[in-house]
Coordinates of C-alpha atoms in Angstrom, one line a residue:
M1 CA 0.0 0.3 0.0
K2 CA 0.8 3.5 -1.0
Y3 CA -0.9 5.4 1.3
P4 CA -0.5 5.8 4.7
K5 CA -2.5 3.8 7.6
I6 CA -6.4 5.0 7.9
K7 CA -7.6 4.8 10.9
S8 CA -9.0 1.3 12.4
G9 CA -12.1 3.3 14.1
L10 CA -13.5 4.3 10.5
F11 CA -14.2 -0.2 9.7
V12 CA -15.6 -0.5 13.6
N13 CA -18.1 1.8 12.8
N14 CA -19.2 0.7 9.6
R15 CA -18.9 -2.9 10.9
N16 CA -20.9 -2.3 13.8
N17 CA -23.4 0.2 11.2
F18 CA -23.6 -3.0 8.8
R19 CA -24.2 -5.5 12.3
N20 CA -26.9 -3.0 13.4
Q21 CA -29.1 -3.9 10.5
L22 CA -28.7 -7.8 10.1
K23 CA -31.7 -10.1 11.1
S24 CA -31.1 -12.0 14.5
K25 CA -28.9 -15.1 14.6
S26 CA -27.7 -14.3 11.4
L27 CA -23.6 -15.0 10.1
A28 CA -22.4 -12.9 7.2
V29 CA -19.0 -13.5 4.8
L30 CA -17.6 -11.4 2.8
H31 CA -14.6 -12.0 0.2
S32 CA -11.4 -10.7 -1.1
N33 CA -11.5 -10.1 -5.1
D34 CA -9.5 -12.3 -7.1
I35 CA -5.8 -11.8 -8.3
M36 CA -7.2 -11.9 -12.1
P37 CA -4.7 -13.5 -15.1
R38 CA -3.5 -11.7 -17.7
N39 CA -1.5 -13.6 -20.0
G40 CA 0.7 -16.1 -19.9
D41 CA 2.3 -16.3 -16.2
N42 CA 1.2 -12.3 -15.4
T43 CA -1.8 -11.1 -13.6
Y44 CA -3.9 -7.7 -13.2
K45 CA -2.4 -5.4 -11.0
F46 CA -5.3 -6.6 -7.5
R47 CA -8.0 -4.5 -6.2
Q48 CA -9.9 -4.8 -3.1
N49 CA -13.6 -5.9 -3.1
S50 CA -15.1 -2.2 -2.4
D51 CA -17.4 -3.7 0.0
L52 CA -14.7 -6.1 1.3
F53 CA -12.4 -3.0 2.4
Y54 CA -15.3 -0.7 3.5
L55 CA -15.9 -3.1 6.7
S56 CA -12.5 -4.5 7.4
G57 CA -9.5 -2.0 5.8
I58 CA -7.5 -5.2 4.9
D59 CA -6.4 -4.5 1.2
Q60 CA -4.7 -8.4 0.9
E61 CA -5.8 -11.0 -1.7
D62 CA -6.5 -14.5 -0.1
T63 CA -9.0 -12.0 3.1
I64 CA -12.1 -13.0 4.1
L65 CA -14.5 -11.2 6.6
L66 CA -17.0 -13.2 8.6
L67 CA -19.1 -11.4 11.3
F68 CA -21.4 -13.8 13.1
P69 CA -23.2 -11.4 16.1
D70 CA -24.8 -14.3 17.8
A71 CA -22.5 -17.4 17.5
P72 CA -22.3 -19.2 20.7
V73 CA -18.7 -18.6 20.9
E74 CA -17.7 -15.0 21.4
K75 CA -14.7 -15.2 19.6
Y76 CA -16.0 -16.2 16.1
R77 CA -18.6 -13.4 16.0
E78 CA -16.2 -11.5 13.7
V79 CA -13.8 -12.7 12.4
L80 CA -11.4 -12.1 10.0
F81 CA -9.5 -14.5 8.0
I82 CA -6.1 -13.8 6.0
K83 CA -3.7 -15.2 3.4
E84 CA -0.9 -16.8 6.4
T85 CA 2.7 -15.8 5.3
N86 CA 6.0 -16.5 5.8
E87 CA 9.8 -16.6 4.3
K88 CA 8.9 -17.5 0.7
I89 CA 6.5 -15.2 0.1
K90 CA 8.3 -12.9 1.8
V91 CA 11.1 -13.0 -0.7
W92 CA 9.0 -13.1 -4.1
E93 CA 6.4 -11.3 -3.1
G94 CA 7.4 -9.1 0.1
E95 CA 5.6 -8.7 2.7
K96 CA 2.2 -9.5 3.9
F97 CA -0.6 -8.8 6.8
T98 CA 0.7 -11.2 10.2
K99 CA -2.3 -11.4 12.7
E100 CA -1.2 -8.4 14.8
K101 CA -1.2 -5.6 12.2
A102 CA -4.5 -7.6 10.6
K103 CA -5.7 -6.6 14.0
E104 CA -4.2 -3.5 14.3
Y105 CA -5.5 -2.0 10.8
S106 CA -8.8 -3.7 11.0
G107 CA -9.6 -3.6 14.7
I108 CA -10.5 -7.5 14.8
K109 CA -9.5 -8.8 17.7
T110 CA -9.6 -12.9 16.0
V111 CA -7.9 -13.2 12.7
I112 CA -6.9 -16.4 11.9
W113 CA -5.3 -18.2 8.6
N114 CA -7.7 -18.7 5.8
D115 CA -6.7 -22.4 5.4
D116 CA -9.6 -22.9 8.4
F117 CA -11.5 -20.9 7.3
D118 CA -13.5 -24.3 5.9
A119 CA -14.2 -25.5 9.0
I120 CA -15.0 -22.8 11.0
F121 CA -17.3 -21.5 8.8
N122 CA -19.2 -25.3 8.6
M123 CA -18.7 -25.4 12.3
L124 CA -21.2 -21.8 12.5
V125 CA -23.2 -22.4 10.5
P126 CA -25.4 -25.0 11.9
F127 CA -25.9 -22.0 14.7
A128 CA -27.5 -19.4 12.2
E129 CA -30.9 -19.1 10.8
H130 CA -29.9 -16.6 8.1
L131 CA -26.8 -16.5 5.4
Y132 CA -26.2 -13.6 4.5
L133 CA -24.1 -13.6 1.3
N134 CA -22.4 -10.6 -1.0
L135 CA -22.5 -10.2 -4.7
N136 CA -21.8 -7.3 -6.8
E137 CA -24.8 -5.4 -7.5
N138 CA -24.2 -2.5 -8.8
D139 CA -26.6 -1.6 -11.5
R140 CA -23.6 -1.1 -14.2
A141 CA -22.2 -4.0 -13.2
A142 CA -21.8 -6.8 -16.8
T143 CA -19.7 -9.0 -15.7
E144 CA -19.7 -12.9 -17.0
V145 CA -16.7 -14.0 -14.6
P146 CA -17.4 -15.7 -12.0
Y147 CA -16.1 -13.7 -9.2
K148 CA -15.1 -15.6 -5.7
D149 CA -17.9 -13.7 -4.0
L150 CA -19.8 -15.9 -6.7
R151 CA -18.8 -19.0 -6.7
F152 CA -18.7 -19.1 -2.8
A153 CA -22.2 -18.2 -2.9
N154 CA -23.1 -21.2 -5.2
K155 CA -21.0 -23.4 -3.2
V156 CA -22.9 -22.5 0.4
K157 CA -26.0 -22.7 -0.9
A158 CA -25.5 -26.3 -2.8
R159 CA -24.2 -27.5 0.9
F160 CA -26.8 -26.2 2.6
P161 CA -29.3 -25.8 0.9
L162 CA -32.4 -25.2 4.2
H163 CA -31.1 -22.3 5.4
K164 CA -32.8 -18.9 4.6
Y165 CA -30.3 -16.9 2.5
E166 CA -29.9 -12.8 2.5
R167 CA -28.4 -10.1 0.5
I168 CA -25.4 -8.1 1.5
A169 CA -25.4 -5.6 -1.1
P170 CA -28.5 -3.8 -0.1
I171 CA -26.9 -2.8 3.5
V172 CA -23.6 -2.4 2.2
G173 CA -25.1 -0.1 -0.8
N174 CA -27.0 2.0 1.5
L175 CA -23.8 2.4 4.1
R176 CA -21.5 3.2 1.6
C177 CA -23.7 6.2 0.1
I178 CA -23.0 8.3 3.2
K179 CA -19.4 9.6 3.6
S180 CA -17.9 9.1 7.2
E181 CA -15.6 12.5 8.1
I182 CA -12.7 10.5 7.2
E183 CA -14.4 9.1 4.1
V184 CA -15.0 12.3 2.4
G185 CA -11.1 13.3 4.0
L186 CA -9.8 10.2 1.9
I187 CA -12.2 11.3 -1.0
S188 CA -10.4 15.3 -0.8
K189 CA -6.8 14.0 -1.3
A190 CA -7.9 12.1 -3.8
C191 CA -8.9 15.5 -5.4
E192 CA -6.4 17.1 -4.5
I193 CA -3.7 15.2 -6.0
T194 CA -6.5 15.0 -9.0
G195 CA -6.3 18.5 -9.0
N196 CA -2.2 18.8 -8.7
A197 CA -2.0 16.5 -12.0
F198 CA -3.9 19.1 -13.8
E199 CA -2.0 22.3 -13.2
R200 CA 1.0 19.9 -13.9
V201 CA -0.3 19.9 -17.5
L202 CA -1.7 23.0 -17.4
K203 CA 2.9 24.4 -17.3
F204 CA 3.6 21.4 -19.4
M205 CA 1.3 21.7 -22.8
K206 CA 1.9 22.9 -26.1
P207 CA 0.9 22.0 -29.4
G208 CA 3.0 19.1 -31.1
V209 CA 2.5 17.1 -27.2
M210 CA 1.0 13.7 -27.7
E211 CA -2.3 12.3 -26.2
Y212 CA 0.1 10.1 -24.2
E213 CA 2.3 12.2 -22.6
V214 CA -0.5 14.1 -21.1
E215 CA -1.2 10.4 -19.2
A216 CA 2.3 10.3 -18.5
E217 CA 2.7 13.8 -17.1
I218 CA -0.4 13.1 -14.8
L219 CA 0.2 9.6 -13.6
H220 CA 3.8 10.9 -12.4
E221 CA 1.8 13.4 -10.6
F222 CA -0.4 11.1 -9.3
L223 CA 2.6 8.3 -7.9
C224 CA 4.8 10.9 -6.3
N225 CA 1.7 11.8 -4.2
R226 CA 1.0 8.3 -2.3
A227 CA -1.8 7.4 -5.5
T228 CA -2.2 4.0 -6.6
G229 CA -3.1 5.5 -9.7
Y230 CA -6.2 6.2 -11.9
A231 CA -9.1 5.6 -10.4
Y232 CA -10.5 4.7 -14.2
H233 CA -9.2 4.4 -17.6
P234 CA -8.0 8.3 -18.4
I235 CA -9.8 10.3 -21.3
V236 CA -6.9 12.3 -22.9
A237 CA -9.4 13.2 -25.8
S238 CA -7.9 16.7 -28.1
G239 CA -10.0 18.2 -31.1
E240 CA -12.2 15.5 -33.0
A241 CA -11.7 12.8 -30.2
A242 CA -13.0 15.1 -27.5
C243 CA -16.3 14.3 -28.8
I244 CA -16.1 10.7 -28.6
L245 CA -17.2 10.6 -25.2
H246 CA -15.3 7.5 -24.4
Y247 CA -12.2 7.6 -26.1
N248 CA -8.8 6.6 -24.3
D249 CA -6.9 5.9 -27.4
N250 CA -4.6 8.6 -26.1
N251 CA -2.2 8.3 -29.4
K252 CA -3.1 11.5 -31.0
A253 CA -1.2 14.5 -31.0
C254 CA -2.2 17.5 -30.0
K255 CA -3.1 20.3 -32.8
D256 CA -2.6 24.2 -32.5
G257 CA -6.5 25.8 -32.2
D258 CA -7.4 22.2 -30.9
L259 CA -9.2 21.7 -27.6
L260 CA -8.0 18.8 -25.6
L261 CA -10.2 17.4 -22.5
M262 CA -9.4 15.3 -20.0
D263 CA -11.2 13.2 -18.0
F264 CA -9.5 11.7 -15.3
G265 CA -9.1 11.5 -11.5
C266 CA -6.5 9.6 -9.6
E267 CA -7.4 6.7 -6.5
Y268 CA -6.4 6.7 -3.7
A269 CA -6.4 4.3 -0.2
N270 CA -8.9 2.8 -2.9
Y271 CA -11.3 6.5 -2.7
A272 CA -11.8 8.1 -6.4
S273 CA -11.4 11.1 -7.8
D274 CA -13.2 12.0 -11.3
M275 CA -12.9 15.5 -12.7
T276 CA -13.0 16.7 -16.2
R277 CA -10.8 19.9 -17.7
T278 CA -10.9 21.1 -20.9
I279 CA -8.3 23.3 -22.3
P280 CA -6.8 25.1 -25.6
V281 CA -3.8 23.4 -27.1
N282 CA -2.1 26.5 -27.7
G283 CA -3.6 28.3 -23.8
K284 CA -5.7 30.7 -25.6
F285 CA -9.0 30.3 -26.4
T286 CA -10.9 31.0 -29.8
D287 CA -14.0 33.1 -28.9
R288 CA -16.7 30.3 -30.2
Q289 CA -14.5 27.7 -27.9
K290 CA -14.9 30.0 -25.1
D291 CA -18.5 30.2 -25.9
V292 CA -19.3 26.5 -26.1
Y293 CA -17.0 27.0 -22.4
N294 CA -18.2 29.3 -20.6
A295 CA -22.0 28.2 -21.4
T296 CA -20.8 24.8 -19.8
L297 CA -19.7 26.6 -16.8
R298 CA -22.4 28.7 -16.3
V299 CA -24.6 24.9 -16.8
M300 CA -22.2 23.1 -14.3
K301 CA -22.0 25.9 -11.4
E302 CA -26.1 25.8 -11.4
A303 CA -26.5 22.2 -11.2
T304 CA -23.9 22.3 -8.8
S305 CA -25.9 24.3 -6.3
M306 CA -29.2 22.1 -6.6
L307 CA -27.4 18.8 -5.4
R308 CA -29.2 19.3 -2.7
P309 CA -31.2 16.7 -0.2
G310 CA -34.5 16.3 -1.4
I311 CA -33.9 15.5 -4.9
T312 CA -33.5 12.0 -6.9
L313 CA -30.3 11.3 -9.2
N314 CA -32.7 10.7 -12.4
D315 CA -35.3 14.2 -12.0
Y316 CA -31.6 16.0 -11.1
N317 CA -30.4 15.0 -14.3
K318 CA -33.6 15.9 -16.1
E319 CA -33.5 19.0 -15.0
V320 CA -30.6 19.9 -15.6
G321 CA -31.0 19.0 -19.1
L322 CA -33.8 21.4 -19.1
I323 CA -31.2 24.3 -18.2
M324 CA -28.5 22.7 -20.9
E325 CA -31.5 23.6 -23.8
K326 CA -31.5 27.1 -23.1
E327 CA -27.8 27.7 -23.4
L328 CA -27.6 25.4 -26.3
V329 CA -30.2 27.6 -27.5
Q330 CA -28.5 30.5 -27.0
L331 CA -25.3 29.2 -28.6
G332 CA -27.5 28.4 -31.8
L333 CA -27.8 24.3 -31.6
L334 CA -31.2 24.2 -31.2
S335 CA -33.8 26.5 -32.6
Q336 CA -37.7 26.7 -30.5
K337 CA -38.5 24.8 -33.5
D338 CA -36.0 22.0 -32.5
I339 CA -38.0 22.1 -28.8
D340 CA -41.8 22.6 -30.2
E341 CA -41.3 19.2 -32.2
Q342 CA -38.8 17.1 -29.7
N343 CA -39.6 13.2 -28.6
P344 CA -39.9 13.7 -24.8
D345 CA -38.5 10.5 -24.2
V346 CA -35.1 11.4 -26.4
P347 CA -34.9 15.7 -25.9
A348 CA -33.8 17.7 -28.0
Y349 CA -30.4 18.4 -26.1
K350 CA -29.5 14.8 -26.0
K351 CA -28.2 15.8 -29.6
Y352 CA -25.4 17.5 -28.1
F353 CA -25.3 16.7 -24.2
P354 CA -26.1 12.8 -24.4
H355 CA -25.0 12.0 -21.2
G356 CA -26.0 12.8 -17.6
T357 CA -24.7 14.8 -14.9
A358 CA -24.1 12.6 -11.7
H359 CA -23.3 10.0 -10.6
Y360 CA -22.6 8.6 -7.3
M361 CA -19.0 8.0 -6.0
G362 CA -17.2 7.0 -3.2
L363 CA -15.1 3.3 -3.4
D364 CA -15.7 3.3 -7.2
V365 CA -15.9 6.0 -9.5
H366 CA -19.3 5.2 -10.7
D367 CA -20.1 4.5 -6.6
I368 CA -23.1 2.1 -5.6
G369 CA -26.5 4.0 -4.8
N370 CA -30.2 4.2 -6.1
R371 CA -30.8 6.8 -8.5
Y372 CA -34.5 6.3 -7.4
E373 CA -33.8 7.3 -3.8
V374 CA -33.6 11.1 -2.8
M375 CA -30.0 12.8 -2.2
K376 CA -29.0 13.0 1.4
P377 CA -26.4 14.9 3.4
G378 CA -23.4 13.1 3.1
M379 CA -22.9 11.4 -0.6
V380 CA -21.2 12.6 -3.0
F381 CA -21.5 12.8 -6.7
T382 CA -19.8 14.1 -9.8
C383 CA -21.4 17.5 -11.7
E384 CA -20.7 17.0 -14.9
P385 CA -21.9 18.7 -18.0
G386 CA -20.5 18.2 -21.6
I387 CA -21.6 20.3 -24.9
Y388 CA -20.3 18.3 -28.0
I389 CA -19.9 19.4 -31.5
P390 CA -18.3 16.8 -33.6
K391 CA -18.9 19.4 -36.4
E392 CA -17.0 22.1 -34.8
N393 CA -14.1 20.2 -33.6
I394 CA -15.4 21.4 -30.4
G395 CA -16.2 18.9 -27.5
V396 CA -16.1 20.7 -23.3
R397 CA -16.8 18.6 -20.5
I398 CA -16.1 20.3 -17.1
E399 CA -16.1 18.2 -13.9
N400 CA -16.4 18.4 -10.2
D401 CA -16.7 16.2 -6.9
I402 CA -19.7 17.3 -4.9
L403 CA -20.5 16.3 -1.3
V404 CA -24.2 16.6 -0.3
T405 CA -25.2 18.5 3.1
D406 CA -27.8 19.5 5.1
G407 CA -26.8 23.4 3.7
D408 CA -24.7 24.3 0.5
P409 CA -23.3 21.6 -1.4
V410 CA -19.4 21.5 -0.9
D411 CA -17.0 21.5 -4.0
L412 CA -14.2 19.2 -3.3
M413 CA -12.7 19.9 -6.0
G414 CA -13.5 24.2 -5.4
D415 CA -9.5 25.2 -5.7
I416 CA -8.9 23.7 -9.0
P417 CA -9.2 26.1 -11.8
R418 CA -11.7 26.3 -14.6
E419 CA -12.2 29.5 -15.3
V420 CA -11.5 30.4 -18.9
E421 CA -9.1 33.2 -17.8
E422 CA -7.7 31.3 -14.9
I423 CA -7.0 28.3 -17.8
E424 CA -5.3 30.7 -20.2
H425 CA -2.9 33.0 -17.6
L426 CA -1.8 29.0 -15.9
M427 CA -1.1 27.9 -19.7
N428 CA 0.8 31.3 -20.2
S429 CA 2.8 32.0 -17.2

């Protein structure tokens, strides 16, 4: 882990909140993610299961968390199973969690090598009435890989078919939506590092620079500040590529007179940040580019002020669309006739603003959350309006991460430059 130790109180509190929502005589189990094969004998870099990390603070493979508040033996009411380390592992892979270190990081008193999991689990199951199992229920997820939690669920249901089975995902999902003070601090740190990377790019940028060189500058700043790396694959899109929403080739030259759209964010202590900025490659916006940029910025500012308790994400996105509609008319991209004759299911503004304005953010960049429930204090959302005009080679998106509170929304990226004058000044200073 590159990041400093997180206070174990965060995870102790998360587990207490989770336990309070379990039915009586319930046993819950969560697994770490797999180490995924890449090619040959190579593997992808390990990333911990967000739910397991949320409840344990353990950022290591081959980890299992068992929670059984009504276990007849007290020491088995909260058990962490970790990979047994030895001298050979230390030589080839480096140090792993010892039992003492795992206790320190998680706040869990009972830590056992994971080779003993099956025996202890089988011993405890007869005393449980409900078995809580975990699956990836993020409604954006679409994976065909049978991951550890899924394999375990299939195995346990075949082994113990008469128990009552419950879902962990809705409970942890609701808990993860509301960020604690410590979590907001970690997200804020990720936002700070991301802002530093953006200012680094402003000083580096000039015509002829390759998109992948920009990507390298960003990653350099991330790693120098103890971030794990990117929270998601970065978009570094110049010219016409800025109109491709999920462009990630990042392999073109940035040309004089073009705009460069950069959508990136670092991951710090497993918490994501998500930022988009659009800048002129040569350090000076044209009049048309400036008009489109400022229109997008006006929508963003108004949309930020609307991130308050009581509105659902779906309704929020629709309302922001109406604000964008007015700006598109002012830019000469939409006419009143276009609006009058539009299909209500596919509003006219979607031609130039085809995506939503916000999504949940936290341990995952597209974090778990119910888009049909109202926003609450402690939730963190992105705010990211955009205007894309392919025929003019103009693509503009501006995005910050926003904390919902009882009062005014808090912009966690409020110190990162976004005004035209700020960007031009920094690029030319």
